[in-house]
Amino acid sequence: MTSRSDLSTRVPVDGNVPAKAFVLEVHTDDPDAYLTEIAGRGNVQDTDDAFLSRVFAPSAGEFWVDRLQPRFWVFHTTGASIPAAAWLRDRVESRRDTDWMWLPSAHLRYIAPDALSRRVGTRFDGKRLVGSEAAARDLKVQLSGSHAERLLDKITDLPDYRSAVSFSNIEVDLSDPDLGPLRESVRRWGAFAAHGEQFTHHAQFVQTVISRYARLVESIEMLSLRFDPLNEANAVMLQDTDTSGASFAGMPIGIRFSRPIPDLPAFCDELFSSRAPFRLWGQPALTGDEALVEAVDLHVGQRIGIELGHDWMRVYLHAGSCGNTVARLISNLQTRFDGALALTHPDLQAAAGLKPVPS
């Protein structure tokens, strides 16, 4: 049997190959049954830690699955990245209870504000959503070097090109007086690769990134549309003598684009086609320069209302729906339409922007 303390030998960060970690958002009330479903009977092994499982994937090798955060699971492995990612992708795209951790661009840009960035990349692909007359429809940059993020910052300062800048991967050097150095590479869909001295350093870094993302998702869910039952105290506050009703709560999630939507029908056709990565399906009702659709999120099979205009979008998340739906929408709009989009709610913008507070 294996305990959590043994992970440093099972998934070493000081070996010849980097230690990898893939983060999945999982909705299940029975983790053991879930792992058996995705890996097959006989391919899941318990450990001495109730929140740690060993999973064998015939095409991808061995994973150590950390379920300490019940919603965001970490799949650790030292196996090859391509087959490991492919095996997990099949599970994500074929199930309603599983999704990636879709990091917004700024979560990568400010992944570790005090660390030295060594490599950055952007893969902006706007050919399906951006008009042919745009100054930048596609932008692919891969740069290695000290403070590599500064090149993308320079491009962002150019008004014609800032909408095509969206961080898709970053590599940083971290240092801790007790845990030593660590070089960590992160991709926007929640994939990590690490070289360092101690596994604990890598695990702590992954959990820090998850915690920031979880705050964004939870902030989104707090704005979901719902009816809250009126109790006596609420009725008094609302000057309502009837305590048997309910009050409406929540609000739409506003997104403001820095560039106009060039062709609204074509934009909607792509957004609601049910294809990855958006995974939304719906039939938009178009009226003039606006569109309204009651879409279905194929991640959890729940309804989500969306309105679109010339340069804006409003998302209506229903009570009990998954905030990861909106985070996925934001992250993929940043890499396919507008890397400079903004959320109109200040708390959400702060959670998605992650800009460090000036000292």
mmCIF file of C-alpha atoms in Angstrom, residues 47-230:
data_model
loop_
_atom_site.group_PDB
_atom_site.id
_atom_site.type_symbol
_atom_site.label_atom_id
_atom_site.label_comp_id
_atom_site.label_asym_id
_atom_site.label_seq_id
_atom_site.Cartn_x
_atom_site.Cartn_y
_atom_site.Cartn_z
ATOM 1 C CA THR A 47 -3.970 3.290 -1.096
ATOM 2 C CA ASP A 48 -3.521 4.013 2.584
ATOM 3 C CA ASP A 49 -4.826 7.530 1.869
ATOM 4 C CA ALA A 50 -8.603 7.706 1.421
ATOM 5 C CA PHE A 51 -8.192 10.511 -1.140
ATOM 6 C CA LEU A 52 -5.441 8.935 -3.226
ATOM 7 C CA SER A 53 -5.900 6.183 -5.828
ATOM 8 C CA ARG A 54 -3.618 4.398 -8.252
ATOM 9 C CA VAL A 55 -5.094 4.063 -11.745
ATOM 10 C CA PHE A 56 -3.757 1.979 -14.638
ATOM 11 C CA ALA A 57 -4.591 3.107 -18.150
ATOM 12 C CA PRO A 58 -3.525 0.528 -20.773
ATOM 13 C CA SER A 59 -2.717 3.183 -23.398
ATOM 14 C CA ALA A 60 -1.299 5.845 -21.075
ATOM 15 C CA GLY A 61 0.415 4.129 -18.165
ATOM 16 C CA GLU A 62 -0.023 4.816 -14.482
ATOM 17 C CA PHE A 63 -1.747 7.732 -12.760
ATOM 18 C CA TRP A 64 -1.827 8.677 -9.098
ATOM 19 C CA VAL A 65 -5.170 10.421 -8.618
ATOM 20 C CA ASP A 66 -5.330 12.977 -5.801
ATOM 21 C CA ARG A 67 -8.937 13.730 -4.771
ATOM 22 C CA LEU A 68 -8.134 15.911 -1.764
ATOM 23 C CA GLN A 69 -10.186 18.676 -3.387
ATOM 24 C CA PRO A 70 -13.456 16.867 -4.104
ATOM 25 C CA ARG A 71 -14.237 18.873 -7.232
ATOM 26 C CA PHE A 72 -10.790 19.300 -8.794
ATOM 27 C CA TRP A 73 -8.840 16.058 -9.102
ATOM 28 C CA VAL A 74 -5.132 15.921 -9.921
ATOM 29 C CA PHE A 75 -3.894 13.058 -12.113
ATOM 30 C CA HIS A 76 -0.146 12.710 -11.418
ATOM 31 C CA THR A 77 2.077 10.695 -13.742
ATOM 32 C CA THR A 78 5.613 10.363 -15.061
ATOM 33 C CA GLY A 79 4.331 8.769 -18.264
ATOM 34 C CA ALA A 80 4.596 10.363 -21.684
ATOM 35 C CA SER A 81 2.504 13.532 -22.023
ATOM 36 C CA ILE A 82 0.827 12.811 -25.359
ATOM 37 C CA PRO A 83 -0.764 9.427 -24.531
ATOM 38 C CA ALA A 84 -1.639 10.587 -20.998
ATOM 39 C CA ALA A 85 -3.379 13.716 -22.293
ATOM 40 C CA ALA A 86 -5.124 11.744 -25.052
ATOM 41 C CA TRP A 87 -6.493 9.184 -22.584
ATOM 42 C CA LEU A 88 -7.838 11.912 -20.315
ATOM 43 C CA ARG A 89 -9.245 13.885 -23.265
ATOM 44 C CA ASP A 90 -11.322 10.883 -24.296
ATOM 45 C CA ARG A 91 -12.809 10.791 -20.801
ATOM 46 C CA VAL A 92 -13.508 14.521 -20.756
ATOM 47 C CA GLU A 93 -15.188 14.683 -24.160
ATOM 48 C CA SER A 94 -17.276 11.545 -23.722
ATOM 49 C CA ARG A 95 -18.730 12.299 -20.286
ATOM 50 C CA ARG A 96 -21.033 14.916 -18.779
ATOM 51 C CA ASP A 97 -19.463 14.760 -15.337
ATOM 52 C CA THR A 98 -15.911 15.699 -16.352
ATOM 53 C CA ASP A 99 -14.177 18.782 -17.719
ATOM 54 C CA TRP A 100 -10.746 20.393 -17.847
ATOM 55 C CA MET A 101 -9.669 23.269 -15.648
ATOM 56 C CA TRP A 102 -9.902 26.094 -18.210
ATOM 57 C CA LEU A 103 -7.479 28.787 -17.034
ATOM 58 C CA PRO A 104 -8.156 32.325 -18.277
ATOM 59 C CA SER A 105 -5.245 34.040 -19.977
ATOM 60 C CA ALA A 106 -4.370 36.181 -16.950
ATOM 61 C CA HIS A 107 -4.194 33.115 -14.696
ATOM 62 C CA LEU A 108 -1.220 32.085 -16.825
ATOM 63 C CA ARG A 109 0.249 35.567 -17.207
ATOM 64 C CA TYR A 110 0.264 35.970 -13.410
ATOM 65 C CA ILE A 111 0.723 32.293 -12.559
ATOM 66 C CA ALA A 112 3.507 33.216 -10.119
ATOM 67 C CA PRO A 113 4.081 36.989 -10.160
ATOM 68 C CA ASP A 114 7.399 36.794 -8.280
ATOM 69 C CA ALA A 115 8.813 33.990 -10.435
ATOM 70 C CA LEU A 116 11.056 34.334 -13.455
ATOM 71 C CA SER A 117 9.291 33.288 -16.644
ATOM 72 C CA ARG A 118 11.422 31.245 -19.033
ATOM 73 C CA ARG A 119 9.011 30.365 -21.836
ATOM 74 C CA VAL A 120 5.660 31.695 -23.037
ATOM 75 C CA GLY A 121 3.349 30.790 -25.849
ATOM 76 C CA THR A 122 0.137 31.929 -27.452
ATOM 77 C CA ARG A 123 -1.952 30.045 -30.004
ATOM 78 C CA PHE A 124 -4.686 32.470 -30.980
ATOM 79 C CA ASP A 125 -6.836 30.951 -33.724
ATOM 80 C CA GLY A 126 -9.591 33.319 -34.861
ATOM 81 C CA LYS A 127 -10.310 31.986 -38.335
ATOM 82 C CA ARG A 128 -13.831 30.807 -37.391
ATOM 83 C CA LEU A 129 -14.915 33.818 -35.307
ATOM 84 C CA VAL A 130 -12.814 36.814 -36.364
ATOM 85 C CA GLY A 131 -13.616 38.785 -39.510
ATOM 86 C CA SER A 132 -11.317 38.620 -42.536
ATOM 87 C CA GLU A 133 -10.653 42.364 -42.314
ATOM 88 C CA ALA A 134 -9.236 42.168 -38.785
ATOM 89 C CA ALA A 135 -5.619 43.231 -38.284
ATOM 90 C CA ALA A 136 -4.880 39.919 -36.528
ATOM 91 C CA ARG A 137 -6.886 36.738 -37.107
ATOM 92 C CA ASP A 138 -4.185 34.334 -35.963
ATOM 93 C CA LEU A 139 -1.173 34.745 -33.712
ATOM 94 C CA LYS A 140 1.252 32.023 -32.721
ATOM 95 C CA VAL A 141 4.243 32.967 -30.608
ATOM 96 C CA GLN A 142 6.672 30.708 -28.758
ATOM 97 C CA LEU A 143 9.516 32.460 -26.972
ATOM 98 C CA SER A 144 12.156 31.156 -24.588
ATOM 99 C CA GLY A 145 14.330 33.448 -22.534
ATOM 100 C CA SER A 146 14.523 35.489 -19.377
ATOM 101 C CA HIS A 147 11.263 37.390 -18.684
ATOM 102 C CA ALA A 148 9.726 35.834 -21.774
ATOM 103 C CA GLU A 149 6.278 37.213 -20.964
ATOM 104 C CA ARG A 150 7.395 40.754 -21.823
ATOM 105 C CA LEU A 151 7.122 40.132 -25.571
ATOM 106 C CA LEU A 152 3.411 39.341 -25.305
ATOM 107 C CA ASP A 153 2.999 42.339 -23.030
ATOM 108 C CA LYS A 154 4.539 44.504 -25.766
ATOM 109 C CA ILE A 155 2.146 43.119 -28.364
ATOM 110 C CA THR A 156 -0.756 43.750 -25.973
ATOM 111 C CA ASP A 157 0.231 47.427 -25.881
ATOM 112 C CA LEU A 158 -0.485 47.688 -29.633
ATOM 113 C CA PRO A 159 -4.214 48.534 -30.060
ATOM 114 C CA ASP A 160 -4.594 46.636 -33.354
ATOM 115 C CA TYR A 161 -3.163 43.417 -31.943
ATOM 116 C CA ARG A 162 -4.084 43.246 -28.255
ATOM 117 C CA SER A 163 -7.258 41.256 -28.966
ATOM 118 C CA ALA A 164 -5.140 38.458 -30.476
ATOM 119 C CA VAL A 165 -2.931 38.004 -27.417
ATOM 120 C CA SER A 166 -3.927 35.211 -25.068
ATOM 121 C CA PHE A 167 -1.454 33.222 -22.987
ATOM 122 C CA SER A 168 -1.775 29.516 -23.741
ATOM 123 C CA ASN A 169 1.276 28.200 -21.900
ATOM 124 C CA ILE A 170 3.994 29.498 -19.625
ATOM 125 C CA GLU A 171 7.094 28.127 -17.929
ATOM 126 C CA VAL A 172 8.446 29.699 -14.764
ATOM 127 C CA ASP A 173 11.322 29.214 -12.331
ATOM 128 C CA LEU A 174 10.261 29.126 -8.688
ATOM 129 C CA SER A 175 12.440 29.083 -5.608
ATOM 130 C CA ASP A 176 11.684 28.264 -1.993
ATOM 131 C CA PRO A 177 14.232 28.405 0.834
ATOM 132 C CA ASP A 178 12.990 25.097 2.259
ATOM 133 C CA LEU A 179 11.858 23.250 -0.884
ATOM 134 C CA GLY A 180 14.538 24.373 -3.323
ATOM 135 C CA PRO A 181 14.210 25.354 -7.006
ATOM 136 C CA LEU A 182 11.385 24.252 -9.284
ATOM 137 C CA ARG A 183 10.786 24.775 -12.991
ATOM 138 C CA GLU A 184 7.070 24.517 -13.728
ATOM 139 C CA SER A 185 5.344 24.519 -17.115
ATOM 140 C CA VAL A 186 1.582 25.150 -17.256
ATOM 141 C CA ARG A 187 -0.924 24.916 -20.118
ATOM 142 C CA ARG A 188 -4.266 26.690 -20.103
ATOM 143 C CA TRP A 189 -6.318 23.492 -19.886
ATOM 144 C CA GLY A 190 -4.744 22.494 -16.590
ATOM 145 C CA ALA A 191 -1.669 20.493 -17.591
ATOM 146 C CA PHE A 192 1.547 20.858 -15.563
ATOM 147 C CA ALA A 193 5.095 19.562 -16.020
ATOM 148 C CA ALA A 194 7.753 19.989 -13.337
ATOM 149 C CA HIS A 195 11.483 19.572 -12.754
ATOM 150 C CA GLY A 196 12.863 20.334 -9.307
ATOM 151 C CA GLU A 197 14.114 18.918 -6.063
ATOM 152 C CA GLN A 198 10.983 18.100 -4.052
ATOM 153 C CA PHE A 199 7.576 16.786 -5.135
ATOM 154 C CA THR A 200 5.932 18.766 -2.306
ATOM 155 C CA HIS A 201 6.942 22.020 -4.009
ATOM 156 C CA HIS A 202 5.266 20.941 -7.253
ATOM 157 C CA ALA A 203 2.124 19.688 -5.457
ATOM 158 C CA GLN A 204 1.774 22.937 -3.514
ATOM 159 C CA PHE A 205 2.115 24.991 -6.693
ATOM 160 C CA VAL A 206 -0.579 22.950 -8.465
ATOM 161 C CA GLN A 207 -2.930 23.386 -5.503
ATOM 162 C CA THR A 208 -2.322 27.160 -5.487
ATOM 163 C CA VAL A 209 -3.351 27.389 -9.143
ATOM 164 C CA ILE A 210 -6.417 25.218 -8.472
ATOM 165 C CA SER A 211 -7.461 27.380 -5.517
ATOM 166 C CA ARG A 212 -7.355 30.563 -7.616
ATOM 167 C CA TYR A 213 -9.381 28.912 -10.336
ATOM 168 C CA ALA A 214 -11.868 27.490 -7.829
ATOM 169 C CA ARG A 215 -12.477 31.011 -6.488
ATOM 170 C CA LEU A 216 -13.346 32.171 -10.005
ATOM 171 C CA VAL A 217 -15.748 29.266 -10.563
ATOM 172 C CA GLU A 218 -17.393 29.777 -7.180
ATOM 173 C CA SER A 219 -17.725 33.528 -7.824
ATOM 174 C CA ILE A 220 -19.494 32.731 -11.098
ATOM 175 C CA GLU A 221 -21.859 30.323 -9.376
ATOM 176 C CA MET A 222 -22.740 32.911 -6.735
ATOM 177 C CA LEU A 223 -24.315 34.995 -9.525
ATOM 178 C CA SER A 224 -26.519 32.164 -10.790
ATOM 179 C CA LEU A 225 -30.219 32.968 -11.151
ATOM 180 C CA ARG A 226 -32.322 31.507 -8.348
ATOM 181 C CA PHE A 227 -35.334 32.013 -6.118
ATOM 182 C CA ASP A 228 -34.447 32.140 -2.425
ATOM 183 C CA PRO A 229 -37.255 31.199 -0.012
ATOM 184 C CA LEU A 230 -38.312 34.080 2.206
#
